[in-house]
GROMACS .gro file of C-alpha atoms in nm:
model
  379
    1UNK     CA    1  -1.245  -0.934   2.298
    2UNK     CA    2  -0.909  -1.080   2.439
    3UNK     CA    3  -0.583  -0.847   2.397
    4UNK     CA    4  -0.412  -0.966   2.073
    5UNK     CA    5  -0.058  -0.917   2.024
    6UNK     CA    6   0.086  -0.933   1.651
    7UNK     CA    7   0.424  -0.936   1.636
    8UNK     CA    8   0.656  -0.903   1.290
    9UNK     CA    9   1.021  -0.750   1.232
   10UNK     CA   10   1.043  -0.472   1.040
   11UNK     CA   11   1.337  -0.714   0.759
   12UNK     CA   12   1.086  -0.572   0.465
   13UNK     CA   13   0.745  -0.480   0.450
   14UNK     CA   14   0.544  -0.771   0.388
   15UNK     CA   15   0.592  -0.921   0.810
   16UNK     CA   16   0.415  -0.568   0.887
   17UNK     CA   17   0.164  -0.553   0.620
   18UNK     CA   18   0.022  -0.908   0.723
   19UNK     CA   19   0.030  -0.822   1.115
   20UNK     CA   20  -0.177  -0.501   1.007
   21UNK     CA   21  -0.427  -0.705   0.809
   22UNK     CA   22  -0.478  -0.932   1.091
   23UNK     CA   23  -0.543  -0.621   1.309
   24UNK     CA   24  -0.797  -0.507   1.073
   25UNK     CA   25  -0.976  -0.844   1.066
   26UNK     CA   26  -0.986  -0.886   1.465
   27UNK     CA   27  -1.112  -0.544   1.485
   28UNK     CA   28  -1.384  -0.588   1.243
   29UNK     CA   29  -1.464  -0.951   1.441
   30UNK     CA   30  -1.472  -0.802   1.816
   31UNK     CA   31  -1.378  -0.479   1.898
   32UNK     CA   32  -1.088  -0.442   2.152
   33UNK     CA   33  -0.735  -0.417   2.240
   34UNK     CA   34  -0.535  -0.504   1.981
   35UNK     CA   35  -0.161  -0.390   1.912
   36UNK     CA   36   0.125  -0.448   1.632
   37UNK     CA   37   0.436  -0.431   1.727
   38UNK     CA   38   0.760  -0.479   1.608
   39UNK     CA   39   0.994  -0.739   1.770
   40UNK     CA   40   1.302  -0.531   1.687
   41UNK     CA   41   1.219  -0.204   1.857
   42UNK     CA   42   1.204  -0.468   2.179
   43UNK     CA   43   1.572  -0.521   2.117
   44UNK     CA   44   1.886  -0.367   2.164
   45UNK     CA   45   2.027  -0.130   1.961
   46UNK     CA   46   2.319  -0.278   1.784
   47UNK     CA   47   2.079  -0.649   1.765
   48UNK     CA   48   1.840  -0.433   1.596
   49UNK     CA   49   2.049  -0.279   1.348
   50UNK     CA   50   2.239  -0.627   1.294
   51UNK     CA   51   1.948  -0.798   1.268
   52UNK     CA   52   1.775  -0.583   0.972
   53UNK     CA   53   2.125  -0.485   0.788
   54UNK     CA   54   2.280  -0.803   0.726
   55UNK     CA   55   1.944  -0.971   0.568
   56UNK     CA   56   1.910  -0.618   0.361
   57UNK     CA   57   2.273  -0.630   0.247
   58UNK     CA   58   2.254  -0.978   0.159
   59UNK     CA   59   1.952  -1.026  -0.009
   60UNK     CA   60   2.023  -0.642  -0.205
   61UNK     CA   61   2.443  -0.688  -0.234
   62UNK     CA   62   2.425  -1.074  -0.232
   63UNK     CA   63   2.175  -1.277  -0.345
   64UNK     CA   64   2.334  -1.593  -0.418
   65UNK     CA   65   2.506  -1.582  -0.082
   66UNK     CA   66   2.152  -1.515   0.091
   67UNK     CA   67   1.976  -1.804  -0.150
   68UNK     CA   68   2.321  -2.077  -0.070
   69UNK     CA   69   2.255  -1.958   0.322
   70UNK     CA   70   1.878  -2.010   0.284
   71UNK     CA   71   1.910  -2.368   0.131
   72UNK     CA   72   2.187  -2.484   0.329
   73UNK     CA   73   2.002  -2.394   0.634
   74UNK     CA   74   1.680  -2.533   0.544
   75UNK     CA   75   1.853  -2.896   0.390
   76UNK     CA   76   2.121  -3.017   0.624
   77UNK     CA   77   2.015  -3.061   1.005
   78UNK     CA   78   2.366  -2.987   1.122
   79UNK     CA   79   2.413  -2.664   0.940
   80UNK     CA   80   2.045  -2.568   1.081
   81UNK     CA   81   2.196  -2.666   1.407
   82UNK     CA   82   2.488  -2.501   1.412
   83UNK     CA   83   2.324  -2.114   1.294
   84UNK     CA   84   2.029  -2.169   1.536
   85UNK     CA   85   2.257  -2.243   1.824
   86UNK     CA   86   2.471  -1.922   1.698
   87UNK     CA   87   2.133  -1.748   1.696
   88UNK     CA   88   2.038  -1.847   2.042
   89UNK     CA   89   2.330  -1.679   2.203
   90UNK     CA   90   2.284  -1.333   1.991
   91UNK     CA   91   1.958  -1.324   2.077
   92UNK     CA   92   1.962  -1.423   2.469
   93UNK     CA   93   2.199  -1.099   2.501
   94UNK     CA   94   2.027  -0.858   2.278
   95UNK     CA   95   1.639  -0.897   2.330
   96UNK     CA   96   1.536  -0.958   2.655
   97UNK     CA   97   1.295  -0.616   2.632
   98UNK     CA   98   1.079  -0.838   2.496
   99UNK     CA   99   0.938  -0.960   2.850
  100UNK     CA  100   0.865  -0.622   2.939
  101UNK     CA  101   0.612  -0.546   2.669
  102UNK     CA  102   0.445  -0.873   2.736
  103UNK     CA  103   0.443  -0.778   3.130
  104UNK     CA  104   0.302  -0.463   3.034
  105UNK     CA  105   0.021  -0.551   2.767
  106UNK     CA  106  -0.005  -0.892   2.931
  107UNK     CA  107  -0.176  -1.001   2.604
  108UNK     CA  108  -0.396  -1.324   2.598
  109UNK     CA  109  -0.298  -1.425   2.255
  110UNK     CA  110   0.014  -1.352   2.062
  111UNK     CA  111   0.056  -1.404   1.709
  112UNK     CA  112   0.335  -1.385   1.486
  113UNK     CA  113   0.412  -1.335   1.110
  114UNK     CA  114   0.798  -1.377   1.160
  115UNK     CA  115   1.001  -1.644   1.286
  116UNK     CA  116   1.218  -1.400   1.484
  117UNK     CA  117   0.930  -1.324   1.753
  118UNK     CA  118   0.821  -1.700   1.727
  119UNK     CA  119   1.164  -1.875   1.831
  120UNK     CA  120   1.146  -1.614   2.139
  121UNK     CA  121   0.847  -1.684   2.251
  122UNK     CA  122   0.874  -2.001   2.229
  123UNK     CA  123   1.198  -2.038   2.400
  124UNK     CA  124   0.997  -1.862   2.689
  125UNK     CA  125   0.762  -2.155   2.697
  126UNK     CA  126   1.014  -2.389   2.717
  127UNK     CA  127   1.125  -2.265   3.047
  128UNK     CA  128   0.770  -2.214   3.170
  129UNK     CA  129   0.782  -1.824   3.165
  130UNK     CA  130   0.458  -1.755   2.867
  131UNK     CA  131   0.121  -1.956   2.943
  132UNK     CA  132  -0.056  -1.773   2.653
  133UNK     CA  133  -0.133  -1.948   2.307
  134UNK     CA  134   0.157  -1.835   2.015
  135UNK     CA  135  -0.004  -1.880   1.677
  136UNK     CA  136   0.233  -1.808   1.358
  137UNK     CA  137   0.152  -1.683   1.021
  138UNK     CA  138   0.338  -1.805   0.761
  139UNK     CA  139   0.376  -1.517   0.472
  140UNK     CA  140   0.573  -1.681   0.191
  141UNK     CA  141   0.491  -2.006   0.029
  142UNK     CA  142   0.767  -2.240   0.199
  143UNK     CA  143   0.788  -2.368   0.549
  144UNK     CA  144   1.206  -2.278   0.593
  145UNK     CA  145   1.302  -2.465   0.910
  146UNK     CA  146   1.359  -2.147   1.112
  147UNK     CA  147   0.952  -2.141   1.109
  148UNK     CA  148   0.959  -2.548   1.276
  149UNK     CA  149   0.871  -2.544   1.604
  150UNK     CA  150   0.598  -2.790   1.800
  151UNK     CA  151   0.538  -2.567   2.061
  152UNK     CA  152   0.365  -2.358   1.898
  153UNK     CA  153  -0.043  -2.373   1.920
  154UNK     CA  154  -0.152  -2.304   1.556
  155UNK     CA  155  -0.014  -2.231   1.215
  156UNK     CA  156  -0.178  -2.058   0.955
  157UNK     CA  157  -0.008  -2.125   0.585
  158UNK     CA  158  -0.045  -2.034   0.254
  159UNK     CA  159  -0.069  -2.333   0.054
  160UNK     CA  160  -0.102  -2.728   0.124
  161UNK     CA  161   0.272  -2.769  -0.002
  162UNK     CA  162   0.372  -2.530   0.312
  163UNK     CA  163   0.209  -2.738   0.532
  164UNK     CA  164   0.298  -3.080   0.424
  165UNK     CA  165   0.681  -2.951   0.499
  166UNK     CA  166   0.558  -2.866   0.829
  167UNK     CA  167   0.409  -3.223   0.889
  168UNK     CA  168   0.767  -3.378   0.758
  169UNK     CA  169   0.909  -3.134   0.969
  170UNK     CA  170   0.692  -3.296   1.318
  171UNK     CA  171   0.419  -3.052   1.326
  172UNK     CA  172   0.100  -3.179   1.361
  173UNK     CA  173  -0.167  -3.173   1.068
  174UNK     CA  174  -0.444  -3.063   1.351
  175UNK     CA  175  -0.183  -2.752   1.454
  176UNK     CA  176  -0.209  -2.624   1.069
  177UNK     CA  177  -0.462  -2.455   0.886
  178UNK     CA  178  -0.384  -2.312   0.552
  179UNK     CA  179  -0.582  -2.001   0.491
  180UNK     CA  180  -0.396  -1.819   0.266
  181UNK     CA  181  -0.177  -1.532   0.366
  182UNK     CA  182  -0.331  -1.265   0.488
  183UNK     CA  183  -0.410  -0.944   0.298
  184UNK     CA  184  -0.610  -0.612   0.425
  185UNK     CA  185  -0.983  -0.720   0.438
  186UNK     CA  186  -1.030  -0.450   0.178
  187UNK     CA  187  -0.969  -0.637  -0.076
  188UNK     CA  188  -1.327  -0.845  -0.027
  189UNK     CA  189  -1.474  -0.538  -0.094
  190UNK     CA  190  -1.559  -0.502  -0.506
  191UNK     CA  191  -1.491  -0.147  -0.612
  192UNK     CA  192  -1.564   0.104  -0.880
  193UNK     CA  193  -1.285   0.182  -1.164
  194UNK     CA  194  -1.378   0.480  -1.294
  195UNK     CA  195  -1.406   0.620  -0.988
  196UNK     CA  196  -1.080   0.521  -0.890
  197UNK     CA  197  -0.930   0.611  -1.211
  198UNK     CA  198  -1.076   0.964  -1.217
  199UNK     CA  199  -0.991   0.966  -0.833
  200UNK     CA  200  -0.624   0.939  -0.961
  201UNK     CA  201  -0.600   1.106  -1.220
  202UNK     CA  202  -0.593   0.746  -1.413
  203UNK     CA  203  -0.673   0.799  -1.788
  204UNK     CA  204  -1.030   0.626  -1.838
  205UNK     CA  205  -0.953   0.432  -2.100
  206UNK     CA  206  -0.716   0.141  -2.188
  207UNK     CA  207  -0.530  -0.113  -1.990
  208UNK     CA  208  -0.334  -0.023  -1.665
  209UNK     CA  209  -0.023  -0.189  -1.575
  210UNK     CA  210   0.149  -0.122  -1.247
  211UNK     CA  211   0.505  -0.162  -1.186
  212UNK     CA  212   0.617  -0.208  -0.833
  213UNK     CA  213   0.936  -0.133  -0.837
  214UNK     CA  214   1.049  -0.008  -0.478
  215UNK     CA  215   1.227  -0.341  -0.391
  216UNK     CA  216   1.372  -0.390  -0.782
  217UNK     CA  217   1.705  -0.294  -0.896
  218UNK     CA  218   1.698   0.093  -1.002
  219UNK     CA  219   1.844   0.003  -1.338
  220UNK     CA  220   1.652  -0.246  -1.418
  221UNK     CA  221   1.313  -0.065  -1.351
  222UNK     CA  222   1.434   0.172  -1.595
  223UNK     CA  223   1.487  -0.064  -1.869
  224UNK     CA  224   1.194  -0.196  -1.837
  225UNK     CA  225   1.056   0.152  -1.832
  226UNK     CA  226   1.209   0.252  -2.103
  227UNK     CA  227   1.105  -0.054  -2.309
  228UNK     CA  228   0.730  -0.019  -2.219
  229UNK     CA  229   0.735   0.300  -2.284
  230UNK     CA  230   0.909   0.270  -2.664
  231UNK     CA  231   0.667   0.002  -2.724
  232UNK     CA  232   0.261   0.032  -2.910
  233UNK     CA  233   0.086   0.042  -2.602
  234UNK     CA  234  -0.230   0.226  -2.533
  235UNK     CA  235  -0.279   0.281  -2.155
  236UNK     CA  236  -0.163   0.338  -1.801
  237UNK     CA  237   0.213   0.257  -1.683
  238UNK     CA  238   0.184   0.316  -1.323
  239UNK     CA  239   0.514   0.260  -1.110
  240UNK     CA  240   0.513   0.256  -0.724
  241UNK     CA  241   0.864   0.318  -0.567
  242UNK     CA  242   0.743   0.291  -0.224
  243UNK     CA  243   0.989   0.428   0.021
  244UNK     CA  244   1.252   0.435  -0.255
  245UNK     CA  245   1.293   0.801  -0.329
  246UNK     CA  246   1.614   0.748  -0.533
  247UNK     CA  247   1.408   0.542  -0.820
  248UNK     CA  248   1.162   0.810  -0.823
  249UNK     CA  249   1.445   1.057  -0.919
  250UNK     CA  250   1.569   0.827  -1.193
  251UNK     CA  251   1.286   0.792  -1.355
  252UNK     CA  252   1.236   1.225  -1.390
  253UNK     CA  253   1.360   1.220  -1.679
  254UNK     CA  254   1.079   0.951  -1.803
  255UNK     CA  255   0.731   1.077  -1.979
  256UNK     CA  256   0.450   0.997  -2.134
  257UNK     CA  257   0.454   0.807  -2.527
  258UNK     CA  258   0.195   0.933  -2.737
  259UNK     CA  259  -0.026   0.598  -2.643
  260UNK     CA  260   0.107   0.540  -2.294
  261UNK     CA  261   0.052   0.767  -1.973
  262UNK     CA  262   0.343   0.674  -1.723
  263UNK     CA  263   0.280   0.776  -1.356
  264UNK     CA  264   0.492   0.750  -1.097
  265UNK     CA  265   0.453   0.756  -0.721
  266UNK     CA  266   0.631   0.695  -0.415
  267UNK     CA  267   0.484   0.575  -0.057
  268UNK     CA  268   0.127   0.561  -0.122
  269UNK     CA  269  -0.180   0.469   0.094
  270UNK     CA  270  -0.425   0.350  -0.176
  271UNK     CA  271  -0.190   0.028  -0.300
  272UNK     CA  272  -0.536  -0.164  -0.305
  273UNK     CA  273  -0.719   0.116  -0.549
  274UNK     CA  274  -0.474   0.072  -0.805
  275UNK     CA  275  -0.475  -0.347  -0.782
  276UNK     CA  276  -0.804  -0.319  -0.782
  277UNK     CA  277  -0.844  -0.200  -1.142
  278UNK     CA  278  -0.512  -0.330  -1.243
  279UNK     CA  279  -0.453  -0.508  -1.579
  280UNK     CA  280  -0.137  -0.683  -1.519
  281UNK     CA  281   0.118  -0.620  -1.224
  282UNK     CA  282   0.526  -0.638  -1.230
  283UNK     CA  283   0.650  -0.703  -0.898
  284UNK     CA  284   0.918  -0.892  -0.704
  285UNK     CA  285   0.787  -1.253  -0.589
  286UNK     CA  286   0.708  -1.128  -0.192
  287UNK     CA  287   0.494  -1.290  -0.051
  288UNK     CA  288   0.245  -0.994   0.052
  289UNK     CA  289   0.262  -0.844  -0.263
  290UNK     CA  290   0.154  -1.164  -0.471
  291UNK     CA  291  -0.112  -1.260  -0.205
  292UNK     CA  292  -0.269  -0.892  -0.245
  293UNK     CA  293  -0.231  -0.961  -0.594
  294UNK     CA  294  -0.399  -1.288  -0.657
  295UNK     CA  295  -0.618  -1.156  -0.403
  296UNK     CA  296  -0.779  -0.933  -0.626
  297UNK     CA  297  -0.748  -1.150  -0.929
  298UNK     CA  298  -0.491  -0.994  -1.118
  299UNK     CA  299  -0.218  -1.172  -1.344
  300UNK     CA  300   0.130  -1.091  -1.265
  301UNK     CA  301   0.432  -1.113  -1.398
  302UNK     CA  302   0.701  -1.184  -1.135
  303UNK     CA  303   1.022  -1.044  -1.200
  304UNK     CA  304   1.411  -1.147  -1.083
  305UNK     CA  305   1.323  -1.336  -0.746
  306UNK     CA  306   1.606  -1.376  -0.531
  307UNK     CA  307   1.731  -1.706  -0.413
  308UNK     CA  308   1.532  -1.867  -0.140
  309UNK     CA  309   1.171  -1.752  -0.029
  310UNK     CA  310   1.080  -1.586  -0.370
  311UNK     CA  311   1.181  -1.802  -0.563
  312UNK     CA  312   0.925  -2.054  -0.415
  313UNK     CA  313   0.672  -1.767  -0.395
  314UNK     CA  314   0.768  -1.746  -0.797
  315UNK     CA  315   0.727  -2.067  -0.870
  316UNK     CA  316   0.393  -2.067  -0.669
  317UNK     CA  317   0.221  -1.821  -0.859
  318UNK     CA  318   0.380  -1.979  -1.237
  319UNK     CA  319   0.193  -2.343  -1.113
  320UNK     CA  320  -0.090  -2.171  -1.029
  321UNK     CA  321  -0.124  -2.030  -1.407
  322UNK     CA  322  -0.163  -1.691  -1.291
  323UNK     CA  323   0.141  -1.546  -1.386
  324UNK     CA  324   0.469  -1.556  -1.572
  325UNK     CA  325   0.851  -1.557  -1.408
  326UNK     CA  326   1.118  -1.357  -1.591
  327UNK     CA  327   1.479  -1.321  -1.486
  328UNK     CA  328   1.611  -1.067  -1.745
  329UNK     CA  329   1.483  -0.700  -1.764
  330UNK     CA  330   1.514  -0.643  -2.109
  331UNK     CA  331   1.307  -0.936  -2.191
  332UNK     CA  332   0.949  -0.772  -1.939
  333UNK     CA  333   0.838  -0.516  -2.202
  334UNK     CA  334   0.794  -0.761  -2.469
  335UNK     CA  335   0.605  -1.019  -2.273
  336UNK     CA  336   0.365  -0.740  -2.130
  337UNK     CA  337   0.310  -0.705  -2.529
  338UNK     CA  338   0.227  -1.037  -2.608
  339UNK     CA  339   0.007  -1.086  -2.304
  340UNK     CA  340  -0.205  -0.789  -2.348
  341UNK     CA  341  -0.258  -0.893  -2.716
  342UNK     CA  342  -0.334  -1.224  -2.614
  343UNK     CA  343  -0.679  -1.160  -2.439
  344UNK     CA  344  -0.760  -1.557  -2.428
  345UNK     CA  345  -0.452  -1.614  -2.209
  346UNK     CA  346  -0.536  -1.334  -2.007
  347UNK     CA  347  -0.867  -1.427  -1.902
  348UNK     CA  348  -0.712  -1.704  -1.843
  349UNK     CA  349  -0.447  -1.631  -1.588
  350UNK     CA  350  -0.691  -1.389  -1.448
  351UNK     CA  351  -0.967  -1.683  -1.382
  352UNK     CA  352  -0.617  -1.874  -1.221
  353UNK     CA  353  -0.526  -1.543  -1.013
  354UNK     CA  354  -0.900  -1.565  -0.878
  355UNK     CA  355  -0.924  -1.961  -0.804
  356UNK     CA  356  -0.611  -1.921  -0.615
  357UNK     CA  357  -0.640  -1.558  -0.450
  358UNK     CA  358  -0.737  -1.554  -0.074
  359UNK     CA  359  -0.898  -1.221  -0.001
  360UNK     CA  360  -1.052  -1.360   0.322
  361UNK     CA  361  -0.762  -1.527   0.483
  362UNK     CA  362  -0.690  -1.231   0.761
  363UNK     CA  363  -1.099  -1.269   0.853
  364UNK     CA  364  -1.024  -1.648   0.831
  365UNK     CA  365  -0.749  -1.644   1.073
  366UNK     CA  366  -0.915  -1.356   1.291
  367UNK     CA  367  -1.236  -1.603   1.343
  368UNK     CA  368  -1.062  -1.933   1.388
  369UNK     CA  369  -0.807  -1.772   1.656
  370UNK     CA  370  -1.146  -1.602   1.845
  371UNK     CA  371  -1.284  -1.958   1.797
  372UNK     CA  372  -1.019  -2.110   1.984
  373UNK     CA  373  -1.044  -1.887   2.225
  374UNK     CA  374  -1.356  -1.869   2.342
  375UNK     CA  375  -1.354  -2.248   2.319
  376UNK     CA  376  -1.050  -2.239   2.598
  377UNK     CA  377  -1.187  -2.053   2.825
  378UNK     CA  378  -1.486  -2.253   2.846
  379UNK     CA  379  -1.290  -2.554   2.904
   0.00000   0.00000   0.00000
């Protein structure tokens, strides 16, 4: 098996999580060499901590800012131009470690599930320093223009919407396949609820609803906490804080109704258990999340996306019929209501999350990149 390099910036989760699925999918294809890696610890210091700060401050502090940015940049060619030549100069100073990981792993094929590694690499091909193929992975359901480049040997996308704003764009239909965005292989696999539920803890009977709240608003989690919780459900409220340690601590004071068991958990390693047997799931609108989602054929309901990439991801999942949007926190508990007494609609949205869920993309991807190699090498 060729090396395979998978390259993401650590600016959220979801760049990481779909570079490790693709890991476990080549791995599972060909054994080999095959490393993850993010761009930023190839950086300098103060690029690094630039870099991930200011889109974490303005997509936490400033949403509106980040969503008039995202537009703006993605709309009007001059604006594009000016930020991306402003880019080029930050980034020619503060990255250039880069070219000593690839001398080092010399990989035969790179891939990347963030634009940041892309518009490096391909600035090396421009000047004739990187002969290997670049493939990007495109984890959110919109092709911004900082993802645009023609250089660049295949692209894997989530939808036929992303890629038709790649072809307006001037990339080549032949360059694109969509495939879905790629979730842990895992989640092909069909697995046993009350096993998972006992595993857990999980009561054994009733509906289970997971919350993930780590990238939400603390105050908001808790109202919709607290609404759930005051309301006649009979079940399983499970919240995941992820790395978010403060929401964990607000929500001590939080217990069990008489009809619903609430559970909450930090950073966990068995995300896909509790999807798995999931009734309905209350997440932000990133793109990893929603893909692992729909993956599994779960409904969700998709809560406060911020300007920009989640919103499209939002409105992505809402045309697809498998899941609702809502904006305002106090308005969540009631909907879960009406949902979970509305069993027709459910099976419903859940038929939608499983016509539209891709649980094989990472394989997909893994096989088609293999493909193409093999197939070069031969030439």
């Amino acid at each position: 098996m060729p090396r395979v390099l998978l390259l993401h910036a650590l600016v959220g989760t979801g760049h990481k999580r779909a570079a490790e699925a693709l890991a476990i999918a080549f791995a599972q294809r060909q054994p080999g060499e095959v490393r993850v890696e993010d761009v930023l610890d190839h950086t300098s210091r103060l690029f690094r901590e630039a870099y991930a700060r200011s889109y974490l401050e303005l997509t936490d502090r400033a949403p509106l800012l980040w969503g008039y940015f995202y537009t703006q940049t993605n709309a009007d060619p001059n604006v594009a131009e000016f930020t991306n030549n402003i880019r080029k100069v930050v980034e020619n100073v503060g990255t250039n470690d880069l070219k000593k990981l690839l001398t080092a792993f010399q990989p035969e094929i790179i891939m990347c599930t963030h634009f940041l590694p892309m518009e490096l690499l391909v600035r090396y091909k421009r000047k004739a320093r990187l002969s290997q193929p670049v493939y990007c992975v495109i984890t959110d359901h919109a092709a911004h223009t900082f993802w645009t480049y023609t250089e660049i040997d295949g692209y894997f996308v989530p939808d036929e919407q992303t890629r038709d704003q790649l072809v307006v764009r001037g990339v080549s239909a032949g360059q694109i396949s969509v495939t879905g965005i790629p979730v842990d292989p895992v989640a092909t696999k069909t697995k046993d609820a009350a096993a998972i539920r006992a595993q857990h803890g999980l009561n054994a009977d009733g509906p289970l609803l997971i919350l993930f709240g780590g990238g939400l608003d603390d105050d908001q989690v808790r109202v919709i906490v607290q609404g759930l919780l005051a309301r006649p459900l009979a079940g399983t409220l499970v919240v995941v804080a992820g790395r978010n340690a403060t929401l964990v601590e607000s929500l001590a004071d939080f217990s069990s109704s008489a009809t619903l068991h609430l559970r909450v958990y930090g950073l966990i390693d068995f995300v896909d258990d509790l999807i798995a047997i999931s009734s309905l799931i209350i997440t932000k609108a990133g793109g990893l999340i929603i893909s692992e989602a729909l993956a599994r054929g779960v409904p969700l309901v998709v809560f406060n996306p911020i300007p920009g990439q989640e919103e499209w991801n939002a409105d992505y999942v809402v045309s697809s019929g498998a899941g609702v949007q809502l904006r305002i926190a106090d308005s969540v508990p009631a909907t879960v209501v009406r949902l979970l007494n509305a069993p027709q609609m459910m099976a419903e949205m859940r038929a939608c999350a499983q016509a539209t869920g891709r649980p094989r993309a990472a394989l997909d991807i893994a096989e088609q990149v293999l493909h193409d190699y093999t197939a070069r090498r031969h030439r």
